[in-house]
Short mmCIF file of C-alpha atoms and ligand atoms in Angstrom, two decimals:
data_model
loop_
_atom_site.label_atom_id
_atom_site.label_comp_id
_atom_site.label_asym_id
_atom_site.label_seq_id
_atom_site.Cartn_x
_atom_site.Cartn_y
_atom_site.Cartn_z
CA UNK O 25 -11.76 24.39 -25.06
CA UNK O 26 -8.46 26.12 -25.60
CA UNK O 27 -6.66 27.56 -22.70
CA UNK O 28 -3.35 29.26 -22.45
CA UNK O 29 -1.96 29.79 -19.04
CA UNK O 30 1.01 31.88 -18.13
CA UNK O 31 2.58 30.42 -15.06
CA UNK O 32 5.66 32.59 -14.91
CA UNK O 33 4.51 35.37 -12.64
CA UNK O 34 2.27 33.73 -10.14
CA UNK O 35 -0.05 36.24 -8.57
CA UNK O 36 -0.23 36.56 -4.83
CA UNK O 37 -3.62 36.36 -3.19
CA UNK O 38 -4.76 39.92 -2.69
CA UNK O 39 -5.26 39.97 1.02
CA UNK O 40 -4.05 43.12 2.62
CA UNK O 41 -6.65 45.42 1.18
CA UNK O 42 -9.55 43.04 1.75
CA UNK O 43 -11.80 43.97 4.61
CA UNK O 44 -12.41 40.30 5.30
CA UNK O 45 -11.83 36.88 3.83
CA UNK O 46 -14.90 34.76 3.12
CA UNK O 47 -14.54 31.34 1.54
CA UNK O 48 -16.91 28.47 0.99
CA UNK O 49 -17.03 24.76 0.44
CA UNK O 50 -20.10 23.99 -1.61
CA UNK O 51 -20.59 20.28 -2.14
CA UNK O 52 -23.49 18.72 -4.02
CA UNK O 53 -25.14 16.07 -1.86
CA UNK O 54 -24.90 13.37 -4.50
CA UNK O 55 -22.88 10.88 -2.47
CA UNK O 56 -20.19 10.57 0.15
CA UNK O 57 -17.45 13.12 0.69
CA UNK O 58 -14.63 12.26 -1.72
CA UNK O 59 -11.14 12.88 -0.35
CA UNK O 60 -10.63 15.44 -3.13
CA UNK O 61 -13.62 17.33 -1.73
CA UNK O 62 -12.25 16.97 1.77
CA UNK O 63 -8.98 18.47 0.58
CA UNK O 64 -10.78 21.44 -0.99
CA UNK O 65 -12.74 21.95 2.23
CA UNK O 66 -9.57 21.84 4.26
CA UNK O 67 -7.67 24.32 2.10
CA UNK O 68 -10.64 26.68 2.46
CA UNK O 69 -10.49 26.31 6.24
CA UNK O 70 -6.72 26.72 6.34
CA UNK O 71 -6.92 29.85 4.23
CA UNK O 72 -9.78 31.39 6.21
CA UNK O 73 -8.72 30.42 9.69
CA UNK O 74 -4.97 30.27 9.27
CA UNK O 75 -3.25 33.15 10.90
CA UNK O 76 -0.33 33.38 8.49
CA UNK O 77 -1.87 35.65 5.88
CA UNK O 78 -3.78 38.22 7.80
CA UNK O 79 -2.26 39.45 11.02
CA UNK O 80 -4.58 37.51 13.21
CA UNK O 81 -7.79 38.51 11.45
CA UNK O 82 -9.82 35.35 11.11
CA UNK O 83 -11.73 34.82 7.90
CA UNK O 84 -15.07 33.09 7.56
CA UNK O 85 -15.56 29.57 6.26
CA UNK O 86 -19.00 28.87 4.86
CA UNK O 87 -20.60 25.53 4.09
CA UNK O 88 -23.21 25.68 1.36
CA UNK O 89 -25.18 22.70 0.11
CA UNK O 90 -25.63 22.80 -3.67
CA UNK O 91 -28.65 20.58 -4.09
CA UNK O 92 -30.32 22.07 -7.14
CA UNK O 93 -29.80 19.05 -9.37
CA UNK O 94 -32.84 17.17 -8.13
CA UNK O 95 -32.12 14.11 -10.27
CA UNK O 96 -28.76 13.46 -8.64
CA UNK O 97 -29.78 14.01 -5.02
CA UNK O 98 -29.04 11.22 -2.58
CA UNK O 99 -31.14 10.96 0.55
CA UNK O 100 -29.10 11.69 3.67
CA UNK O 101 -25.98 12.67 1.71
CA UNK O 102 -25.89 16.24 3.04
CA UNK O 103 -25.94 14.98 6.63
CA UNK O 104 -23.25 12.43 5.81
CA UNK O 105 -21.08 15.13 4.20
CA UNK O 106 -21.42 17.31 7.27
CA UNK O 107 -20.60 14.42 9.60
CA UNK O 108 -17.51 13.58 7.55
CA UNK O 109 -16.30 17.19 7.59
CA UNK O 110 -16.80 17.44 11.34
CA UNK O 111 -15.04 14.11 11.85
CA UNK O 112 -12.06 15.61 10.01
CA UNK O 113 -12.18 18.55 12.40
CA UNK O 114 -13.29 21.01 9.73
CA UNK O 115 -15.89 23.29 11.31
CA UNK O 116 -17.77 25.99 9.43
CA UNK O 117 -18.66 29.44 10.70
CA UNK O 118 -21.80 29.74 8.62
CA UNK O 119 -23.83 26.91 7.16
CA UNK O 120 -27.05 24.94 7.07
CA UNK O 121 -27.18 23.91 10.70
CA UNK O 122 -25.31 26.80 12.31
CA UNK O 123 -27.03 29.56 10.34
CA UNK O 124 -25.48 32.94 9.58
CA UNK O 125 -26.18 36.31 7.96
CA UNK O 126 -26.60 34.85 4.45
CA UNK O 127 -29.00 32.03 5.37
CA UNK O 128 -30.42 29.82 4.08
CA UNK O 129 -27.27 27.89 3.07
CA UNK O 130 -29.14 25.15 1.23
CA UNK O 131 -29.70 26.11 -2.38
CA UNK O 132 -33.02 24.31 -2.77
CA UNK O 133 -34.36 26.82 -0.24
CA UNK O 134 -33.21 29.77 -2.32
CA UNK O 135 -34.77 29.02 -5.70
CA UNK O 136 -36.81 32.26 -5.85
CA UNK O 137 -33.56 34.20 -5.68
CA UNK O 138 -32.11 32.36 -8.65
CA UNK O 139 -35.25 32.86 -10.72
CA UNK O 140 -35.14 36.60 -10.01
CA UNK O 141 -31.53 36.76 -11.06
CA UNK O 142 -32.12 34.77 -14.24
CA UNK O 143 -34.94 37.15 -15.08
CA UNK O 144 -32.63 40.08 -14.48
CA UNK O 145 -30.14 38.73 -17.02
CA UNK O 146 -32.94 38.21 -19.54
CA UNK O 147 -34.11 41.80 -19.04
CA UNK O 148 -30.62 43.21 -19.49
CA UNK O 149 -30.06 41.15 -22.63
CA UNK O 150 -27.47 38.79 -21.12
CA UNK O 151 -29.66 35.72 -21.21
CA UNK O 152 -32.59 34.43 -23.24
CA UNK O 153 -35.44 31.97 -23.19
CA UNK O 154 -34.80 28.86 -25.23
CA UNK O 155 -37.76 26.75 -26.34
CA UNK O 156 -35.82 23.96 -28.05
CA UNK O 157 -37.19 20.51 -27.28
CA UNK O 158 -34.94 17.66 -26.08
CA UNK O 159 -35.64 15.99 -29.47
CA UNK O 160 -34.35 19.00 -31.38
CA UNK O 161 -31.25 19.22 -29.18
CA UNK O 162 -30.57 15.52 -29.75
CA UNK O 163 -30.89 16.01 -33.48
CA UNK O 164 -28.49 18.98 -33.42
CA UNK O 165 -26.01 16.85 -31.52
CA UNK O 166 -26.29 14.03 -34.03
CA UNK O 167 -25.71 16.37 -36.94
CA UNK O 168 -22.70 17.87 -35.22
CA UNK O 169 -21.30 14.41 -34.64
CA UNK O 170 -21.86 13.49 -38.29
CA UNK O 171 -19.98 16.63 -39.33
CA UNK O 172 -17.31 15.90 -36.72
CA UNK O 173 -18.01 19.24 -35.05
CA UNK O 174 -17.75 19.71 -31.31
CA UNK O 175 -21.15 19.25 -29.63
CA UNK O 176 -22.94 22.30 -28.30
CA UNK O 177 -26.11 24.29 -28.49
CA UNK O 178 -26.50 25.98 -31.89
CA UNK O 179 -27.98 29.20 -30.42
CA UNK O 180 -31.23 28.63 -32.30
CA UNK O 181 -33.32 30.75 -29.86
CA UNK O 182 -30.66 33.35 -29.07
CA UNK O 183 -32.09 36.03 -31.31
CA UNK O 184 -35.82 35.29 -31.28
CA UNK O 185 -37.82 38.54 -31.50
CA UNK O 186 -39.00 39.70 -28.06
CA UNK O 187 -42.63 39.67 -29.23
CA UNK O 188 -42.40 36.00 -30.21
CA UNK O 189 -40.77 35.08 -26.91
CA UNK O 190 -43.49 36.92 -25.02
CA UNK O 191 -46.23 35.22 -27.01
CA UNK O 192 -44.78 31.75 -26.49
CA UNK O 193 -44.34 32.31 -22.78
CA UNK O 194 -47.91 33.61 -22.56
CA UNK O 195 -49.21 30.35 -24.02
CA UNK O 196 -47.32 28.46 -21.34
CA UNK O 197 -44.59 27.04 -23.61
CA UNK O 198 -41.80 25.42 -21.62
CA UNK O 199 -38.43 27.10 -21.83
CA UNK O 200 -35.03 27.18 -20.24
CA UNK O 201 -32.99 30.33 -19.73
CA UNK O 202 -29.59 30.29 -21.40
CA UNK O 203 -26.66 32.64 -20.88
CA UNK O 204 -25.79 34.79 -23.88
CA UNK O 205 -22.07 34.12 -24.06
CA UNK O 206 -20.15 36.70 -26.11
CA UNK O 207 -19.30 35.04 -29.42
CA UNK O 208 -16.13 36.97 -30.10
CA UNK O 209 -13.15 37.95 -28.02
CA UNK O 210 -11.72 36.14 -25.08
CA UNK O 211 -12.24 35.77 -21.37
CA UNK O 212 -9.31 36.21 -19.04
CA UNK O 213 -9.10 35.45 -15.40
CA UNK O 214 -6.34 34.98 -12.89
CA UNK O 215 -5.91 31.70 -11.11
CA UNK O 216 -3.86 32.24 -7.96
CA UNK O 217 -1.92 29.03 -8.56
CA UNK O 218 -1.52 29.19 -12.31
CA UNK O 219 -1.44 32.80 -13.37
CA UNK O 220 -3.63 34.20 -16.10
CA UNK O 221 -5.89 31.79 -17.99
CA UNK O 222 -7.37 32.81 -21.33
CA UNK O 223 -10.34 31.19 -23.08
CA UNK O 224 -11.63 32.01 -26.55
CA UNK O 225 -15.28 32.97 -26.13
CA UNK O 226 -16.46 31.24 -29.30
CA UNK O 227 -15.46 27.91 -27.75
CA UNK O 228 -17.97 28.30 -24.92
CA UNK O 229 -21.60 27.52 -25.61
CA UNK O 230 -24.68 29.28 -24.29
CA UNK O 231 -25.21 27.18 -21.21
CA UNK O 232 -28.50 26.74 -19.39
CA UNK O 233 -28.94 28.84 -16.25
CA UNK O 234 -32.53 28.01 -15.37
CA UNK O 235 -34.09 24.67 -16.20
CA UNK O 236 -37.66 23.92 -17.29
CA UNK O 237 -38.53 22.87 -13.73
CA UNK O 238 -37.61 26.36 -12.51
CA UNK O 239 -34.51 25.08 -10.73
CA UNK O 240 -31.21 26.79 -11.47
CA UNK O 241 -28.22 24.95 -12.88
CA UNK O 242 -25.01 24.82 -10.89
CA UNK O 243 -23.66 27.84 -12.78
CA UNK O 244 -26.45 30.23 -11.88
CA UNK O 245 -26.86 29.16 -8.27
CA UNK O 246 -23.13 29.06 -7.66
CA UNK O 247 -22.41 32.53 -9.07
CA UNK O 248 -25.43 34.18 -7.47
CA UNK O 249 -24.63 32.66 -4.09
CA UNK O 250 -20.92 33.39 -4.22
CA UNK O 251 -21.86 37.01 -4.81
CA UNK O 252 -24.68 37.25 -2.28
CA UNK O 253 -22.59 35.44 0.33
CA UNK O 254 -19.75 37.89 -0.37
CA UNK O 255 -17.24 35.15 -1.16
CA UNK O 256 -13.78 36.63 -1.66
CA UNK O 257 -11.80 33.55 -2.71
CA UNK O 258 -12.86 30.33 -4.40
CA UNK O 259 -10.78 27.26 -3.66
CA UNK O 260 -12.10 24.33 -5.61
CA UNK O 261 -10.85 21.41 -7.63
CA UNK O 262 -9.01 21.96 -10.90
CA UNK O 263 -11.77 20.15 -12.79
CA UNK O 264 -13.84 23.34 -12.44
CA UNK O 265 -11.37 25.50 -14.43
CA UNK O 266 -13.38 25.18 -17.68
CA UNK O 267 -16.48 26.61 -15.98
CA UNK O 268 -14.62 29.66 -14.67
CA UNK O 269 -14.76 31.71 -17.93
CA UNK O 270 -18.53 31.33 -18.07
CA UNK O 271 -18.74 32.41 -14.44
CA UNK O 272 -16.45 35.38 -15.08
CA UNK O 273 -18.76 36.46 -17.92
CA UNK O 274 -21.77 36.02 -15.67
CA UNK O 275 -20.22 38.25 -13.00
CA UNK O 276 -19.61 40.87 -15.70
CA UNK O 277 -23.19 40.57 -16.95
CA UNK O 278 -24.52 41.13 -13.43
CA UNK O 279 -22.09 44.01 -12.95
CA UNK O 280 -20.38 42.25 -10.05
CA UNK O 281 -16.74 41.91 -9.05
CA UNK O 282 -15.74 38.22 -9.31
CA UNK O 283 -13.99 36.51 -6.39
CA UNK O 284 -10.39 35.38 -6.75
CA UNK O 285 -9.95 31.83 -8.02
CA UNK O 286 -7.54 29.12 -6.94
CA UNK O 287 -8.15 25.76 -8.59
CA UNK O 288 -6.62 23.05 -6.48
CA UNK O 289 -4.60 20.23 -8.00
CA UNK O 290 -6.40 16.95 -8.57
CA UNK O 291 -5.60 13.77 -6.71
CA UNK O 292 -4.46 11.11 -9.15
CA UNK O 293 -4.57 7.34 -8.82
CA UNK O 294 -1.19 5.59 -8.60
CA UNK O 295 -1.88 4.18 -12.06
CA UNK O 296 -2.65 7.66 -13.44
CA UNK O 297 -5.99 9.33 -14.07
CA UNK O 298 -8.27 10.89 -11.51
CA UNK O 299 -8.61 8.87 -8.33
CA UNK O 300 -11.97 7.15 -8.45
CA UNK O 301 -13.90 4.31 -6.85
CA UNK O 302 -12.33 1.68 -9.05
CA UNK O 303 -8.98 2.41 -7.34
CA UNK O 304 -10.42 1.48 -3.94
CA UNK O 305 -11.61 3.76 -1.18
CA UNK O 306 -12.16 7.38 -2.03
CA UNK O 307 -14.77 8.45 0.50
CA UNK O 308 -13.83 9.94 3.85
CA UNK O 309 -16.42 7.64 5.46
CA UNK O 310 -14.62 4.57 4.11
CA UNK O 311 -11.30 5.73 5.51
CA UNK O 312 -13.00 6.32 8.82
CA UNK O 313 -14.49 2.82 8.81
CA UNK O 314 -11.07 1.36 8.03
CA UNK O 315 -9.63 2.98 11.11
CA UNK O 316 -7.72 5.91 9.73
CA UNK O 317 -7.45 8.70 12.25
CA UNK O 318 -8.89 12.07 11.25
CA UNK O 319 -5.63 13.73 12.26
CA UNK O 320 -3.62 11.45 9.98
CA UNK O 321 -5.98 11.68 7.02
CA UNK O 322 -6.09 15.46 7.37
CA UNK O 323 -2.31 15.67 7.60
CA UNK O 324 -1.93 13.40 4.60
CA UNK O 325 -4.44 15.36 2.49
CA UNK O 326 -2.85 18.68 3.42
CA UNK O 327 0.40 17.46 1.90
CA UNK O 328 -1.29 16.45 -1.37
CA UNK O 329 -0.59 19.81 -2.94
CA UNK O 330 0.94 21.87 -0.16
CA UNK O 331 4.25 21.68 1.63
CA UNK O 332 6.08 23.81 4.14
CA UNK O 333 9.54 22.68 3.08
CA UNK O 334 11.10 19.56 1.63
CA UNK O 335 11.15 17.53 4.81
CA UNK O 336 8.48 18.35 7.41
CA UNK O 337 5.67 15.80 7.22
CA UNK O 338 3.79 15.75 10.49
CA UNK O 339 1.48 18.69 11.07
CA UNK O 340 -1.27 19.09 13.60
CA UNK O 341 -4.24 21.21 12.57
CA UNK O 342 -2.73 24.09 14.55
CA UNK O 343 0.58 23.68 12.71
CA UNK O 344 -1.26 23.70 9.40
CA UNK O 345 -3.20 26.80 10.40
CA UNK O 346 0.00 28.52 11.42
CA UNK O 347 1.95 27.69 8.29
CA UNK O 348 -0.47 27.29 5.40
CA UNK O 349 -0.02 29.82 2.62
CA UNK O 350 -1.48 29.71 -0.85
CA UNK O 351 1.96 30.56 -2.24
CA UNK O 352 3.15 27.08 -1.29
CA UNK O 353 0.27 25.24 -2.96
CA UNK O 354 1.46 23.53 -6.11
CA UNK O 355 -0.76 23.57 -9.21
CA UNK O 356 0.48 20.11 -10.27
CA UNK O 357 -1.61 17.05 -9.50
CA UNK O 358 -0.39 14.74 -6.77
CA UNK O 359 -0.68 10.99 -6.59
CA UNK O 360 -2.58 9.19 -3.89
CA UNK O 361 -0.10 7.01 -2.07
CA UNK O 362 -1.80 4.54 0.27
CA UNK O 363 1.46 3.26 1.86
CA UNK O 364 2.32 6.86 2.77
CA UNK O 365 -1.11 7.34 4.34
CA UNK O 366 -0.62 4.09 6.25
CA UNK O 367 2.75 5.30 7.45
CA UNK O 368 1.17 8.56 8.61
CA UNK O 369 -1.64 6.73 10.40
CA UNK O 370 0.76 4.39 12.18
CA UNK O 371 2.91 7.38 13.15
CA UNK O 372 -0.05 9.11 14.80
CA UNK O 373 -1.14 5.87 16.49
CA UNK O 374 2.31 5.12 17.81
CA UNK O 375 3.79 8.53 18.51
CA UNK O 376 1.17 11.26 18.70
CA UNK O 377 -1.91 9.86 20.42
CA UNK O 378 -1.77 9.15 24.14
CA UNK O 379 -2.52 5.55 25.08
CA UNK O 380 -5.76 6.65 26.73
CA UNK O 381 -6.85 8.49 23.61
CA UNK O 382 -5.92 5.56 21.37
CA UNK O 383 -7.75 3.16 23.67
CA UNK O 384 -10.92 5.21 23.39
CA UNK O 385 -10.66 5.07 19.60
CA UNK O 386 -9.90 1.36 19.41
CA UNK O 387 -12.87 0.43 21.62
CA UNK O 388 -15.65 1.02 19.03
CA UNK O 389 -13.83 -1.31 16.63
CA UNK O 390 -13.51 -4.01 19.31
CA UNK O 391 -17.10 -3.44 20.22
CA UNK O 392 -18.33 -3.93 16.67
CA UNK O 393 -16.26 -7.12 16.43
CA UNK O 394 -18.04 -8.42 19.53
CA UNK O 395 -14.86 -8.52 21.62
CA UNK O 396 -16.01 -6.20 24.36
CA UNK O 397 -19.30 -5.02 25.76
CA UNK O 398 -21.04 -1.73 25.16
CA UNK O 399 -20.00 0.95 27.56
CA UNK O 400 -16.33 -0.03 27.64
CA UNK O 401 -15.39 3.33 26.15
CA UNK O 402 -15.95 4.70 29.63
CA UNK O 403 -12.59 4.71 31.43
CA UNK O 404 -14.27 3.35 34.59
CA UNK O 405 -15.55 0.23 32.78
CA UNK O 406 -13.55 -2.90 33.74
CA UNK O 407 -12.81 -3.71 30.08
CA UNK O 408 -11.23 -0.31 29.55
CA UNK O 409 -8.14 -1.09 31.61
CA UNK O 410 -7.67 -4.40 29.78
CA UNK O 411 -7.99 -2.76 26.36
CA UNK O 412 -5.67 0.02 27.47
CA UNK O 413 -3.01 -2.46 28.55
CA UNK O 414 -3.30 -4.38 25.27
CA UNK O 415 -3.21 -1.12 23.31
CA UNK O 416 -0.02 -0.04 25.04
CA UNK O 417 1.64 -3.29 23.99
CA UNK O 418 0.37 -3.34 20.42
CA UNK O 419 0.32 0.27 19.31
CA UNK O 420 3.58 -0.04 17.40
CA UNK O 421 2.06 -2.88 15.35
CA UNK O 422 -1.23 -1.17 14.63
CA UNK O 423 -1.47 0.64 11.29
CA UNK O 424 -5.23 1.06 11.22
CA UNK O 425 -7.78 0.84 14.01
CA UNK O 426 -9.72 -1.85 12.16
CA UNK O 427 -6.77 -4.21 12.68
CA UNK O 428 -7.25 -4.03 16.45
CA UNK O 429 -9.81 -6.86 16.82
CA UNK O 430 -7.55 -9.37 15.08
CA UNK O 431 -4.41 -8.14 16.85
CA UNK O 432 -5.96 -7.97 20.31
CA UNK O 433 -8.43 -10.83 20.48
CA UNK O 434 -6.32 -13.08 22.74
CA UNK O 435 -6.09 -10.31 25.32
CA UNK O 436 -9.84 -9.94 25.42
CA UNK O 437 -11.44 -13.35 24.94
CA UNK O 438 -11.43 -16.09 27.56
CA UNK O 439 -9.96 -18.57 25.12
CA UNK O 440 -7.48 -18.28 22.29
CA UNK O 441 -8.57 -19.17 18.78
CA UNK O 442 -7.95 -22.86 17.88
CA UNK O 443 -4.40 -23.47 16.74
CA UNK O 444 -2.37 -26.38 15.43
CA UNK O 445 -0.73 -28.39 18.24
CA UNK O 446 2.41 -28.65 16.11
CA UNK O 447 3.00 -24.94 16.77
CA UNK O 448 3.72 -25.86 20.40
CA UNK O 449 6.79 -27.79 19.32
CA UNK O 450 9.76 -25.51 18.54
CA UNK O 451 12.13 -26.33 15.71
CA UNK O 452 14.79 -28.93 16.48
CA UNK O 453 12.86 -30.02 19.57
CA UNK O 454 11.34 -33.41 20.31
CA UNK O 455 7.57 -33.16 20.94
CA UNK O 456 8.04 -35.04 24.20
CA UNK O 457 10.61 -32.46 25.33
CA UNK O 458 8.25 -29.61 24.51
CA UNK O 459 5.52 -31.40 26.43
CA UNK O 460 7.52 -31.92 29.60
CA UNK O 461 8.71 -28.30 29.40
CA UNK O 462 5.11 -27.04 29.22
CA UNK O 463 4.09 -29.38 32.03
CA UNK O 464 6.87 -27.92 34.16
CA UNK O 465 5.60 -24.40 33.40
CA UNK O 466 2.11 -25.33 34.54
CA UNK O 467 3.63 -26.48 37.83
CA UNK O 468 5.67 -23.32 38.52
CA UNK O 469 3.23 -20.72 37.24
CA UNK O 470 0.74 -20.85 40.15
CA UNK O 471 3.59 -19.97 42.50
CA UNK O 472 4.59 -16.89 40.48
CA UNK O 473 3.12 -13.42 40.55
CA UNK O 474 2.50 -12.89 36.85
CA UNK O 475 2.31 -9.12 37.28
CA UNK O 476 5.98 -9.12 38.21
CA UNK O 477 7.52 -9.48 34.76
CA UNK O 478 11.13 -9.56 35.97
CA UNK O 479 10.45 -12.32 38.51
CA UNK O 480 8.59 -14.42 35.93
CA UNK O 481 11.44 -14.04 33.47
CA UNK O 482 14.08 -15.00 36.03
CA UNK O 483 12.15 -18.06 37.14
CA UNK O 484 11.38 -19.27 33.60
CA UNK O 485 15.00 -18.82 32.48
CA UNK O 486 16.08 -20.85 35.49
CA UNK O 487 13.48 -23.47 34.62
CA UNK O 488 14.89 -23.78 31.11
CA UNK O 489 18.30 -24.45 32.67
CA UNK O 490 16.83 -27.08 35.00
CA UNK O 491 15.13 -28.77 32.04
CA UNK O 492 18.29 -28.63 29.95
CA UNK O 493 16.60 -26.69 27.09
CA UNK O 494 17.38 -23.32 25.59
CA UNK O 495 15.26 -20.40 26.81
CA UNK O 496 13.71 -20.10 23.36
CA UNK O 497 12.63 -23.76 23.42
CA UNK O 498 10.67 -22.98 26.54
CA UNK O 499 9.38 -19.51 25.67
CA UNK O 500 8.03 -20.39 22.24
CA UNK O 501 5.54 -23.03 23.43
CA UNK O 502 4.45 -20.69 26.24
CA UNK O 503 3.82 -17.92 23.72
CA UNK O 504 1.76 -20.22 21.49
CA UNK O 505 -0.13 -21.60 24.48
CA UNK O 506 -1.18 -18.21 25.82
CA UNK O 507 -1.78 -16.39 22.51
CA UNK O 508 -2.51 -19.18 20.00
CA UNK O 509 0.09 -17.53 17.74
CA UNK O 510 3.78 -17.56 17.08
CA UNK O 511 4.06 -13.78 17.21
CA UNK O 512 3.14 -11.41 19.99
CA UNK O 513 4.63 -8.54 21.94
CA UNK O 514 7.28 -9.47 24.54
CA UNK O 515 6.39 -12.71 26.31
CA UNK O 516 6.43 -11.47 29.90
CA UNK O 517 4.46 -8.31 29.26
CA UNK O 518 2.00 -10.34 27.21
CA UNK O 519 1.60 -12.78 30.12
CA UNK O 520 1.11 -9.89 32.55
CA UNK O 521 -1.68 -8.36 30.43
CA UNK O 522 -3.43 -11.66 29.71
CA UNK O 523 -3.42 -12.27 33.45
CA UNK O 524 -2.71 -15.13 35.83
CA UNK O 525 -5.95 -17.08 35.57
CA UNK O 526 -6.19 -17.04 31.78
CA UNK O 527 -2.50 -17.91 31.37
CA UNK O 528 -2.83 -20.88 33.70
CA UNK O 529 -5.97 -22.10 31.95
CA UNK O 530 -4.45 -21.73 28.49
CA UNK O 531 -1.25 -23.52 29.50
CA UNK O 532 -3.37 -26.35 30.91
CA UNK O 533 -5.24 -26.63 27.61
CA UNK O 534 -1.97 -26.53 25.67
CA UNK O 535 -0.59 -29.41 27.72
CA UNK O 536 -3.71 -31.48 27.00
CA UNK O 537 -3.47 -30.65 23.30
CA UNK O 538 0.20 -31.51 23.12
CA UNK O 539 -0.33 -34.82 24.99
CA UNK O 540 -2.78 -35.88 22.31
CA UNK O 541 -0.39 -34.74 19.60
CA UNK O 542 2.51 -36.67 21.16
CA UNK O 543 0.34 -39.79 21.60
CA UNK O 544 -0.71 -39.70 17.93
CA UNK O 545 2.84 -39.07 16.74
N1 LIG F 24 -21.31 21.93 -6.16
C1 LIG F 24 -20.04 21.87 -6.81
C2 LIG F 24 -19.45 20.50 -6.49
O1 LIG F 24 -20.15 19.62 -6.20
C3 LIG F 24 -19.18 23.01 -6.33
C4 LIG F 24 -18.11 23.44 -7.27
C5 LIG F 24 -17.52 24.76 -6.83
O2 LIG F 24 -16.87 24.79 -5.77
O3 LIG F 24 -17.73 25.77 -7.51
O4 LIG F 24 -18.27 20.26 -6.50
#
């Protein structure tokens, strides 16, 4: 299809004279919520609920489930889509579960309406019954291919005499209803991000509106519902631009005013092309399972196409609502940048969430990993305080919540994971020296109050002096003994959070392990 877009004088969304703003997100329940869909949903919400454009007059955000393609339906997908939207904090004012003045909001419950409207277009001469069999259509396609012509319906039934149509319908012949696209001239419409877009009508085929099973196609249901639900602005992905001229013609055929269109830029993969499953996670549910925070994912998605200025990056939902304007949405595609999303997630974990809030979010991940019992999410549960203390120490190392079990296990299990005894021996240190140092620690530790970090530090530094080793030569084996690792947060705070009894037990085990190691060596 040919399109010419003038991008020089970008139109402004006509807002002032509108009595109200009504927008919709209308996913098909054919799978999980793709982040591109989540972005469209969010821009709808920001436009409707944002206060910037309309002097405090809140618009309406509608969720509509477009489930008329029965072959592509996935069981439970609508519920999953709704859960993912709610997880992202995107709430609708009207929709399947909350109801509203235009209910029902599930298209499969509105099929009579679509049939009536298809019939209306047939009666007014804007649509027609087509009796072509799938075999004939396949043959037409083959011939077109052989002639190197673009594929498309050859309008075989477009001008059948009314009497013949009536007779065939009376005998029960199966038919679809096709839209009678004008064959000359052009269709123009304004895209709020791109300016005027022009399509040559002869490039657009007579698409099916009503299928043989009596279900509408996307085009019919979408246009009828956008009108009946009084949608004022359509924010949807740029991949829908080629369907817009057909829709504009359908509005004209019905005698309706079309909504305003804004086709949102696509999200591209880092390697180019539309972001899809083969580039890794694309579904909101997957990001959730990996421990991305809804705040961070939302913030990240908002910036894939919109910006306030050239430097502000962190926006709460309230900030976005306050600042979002369609004028600052770019029509150019943006590239999905996982390291940037990771940065954003870590920023929220480390700087925006309170430790209590973060603890509550980490707990389900620890729970699934079997590290803590059910019920620990309750702040009064004994495990909560322990997780909270570990979270406070580790939050600057946590990029995603799903890293928490691995990062935190030694704070939560009785024992550390098995480690190599050689790790207990610092560089340039004799194993026997490391052993006597650790033995000395096991002797002083019971006399120390491990919750007093400063006192523990002073005593252990003094001990290093008494043993004639550097502080590091003493601290490193202690760290390995109590964590099973060579890296951890600060030693004394780590000891405090692990606790007296577990530290003493682990040091005892480390001494035994190192004795064996020394004996073998
Ligand atoms: N049901 C379509 C989809 O799945 C909606 C497209 C539109 O917003 O018009 O994306």
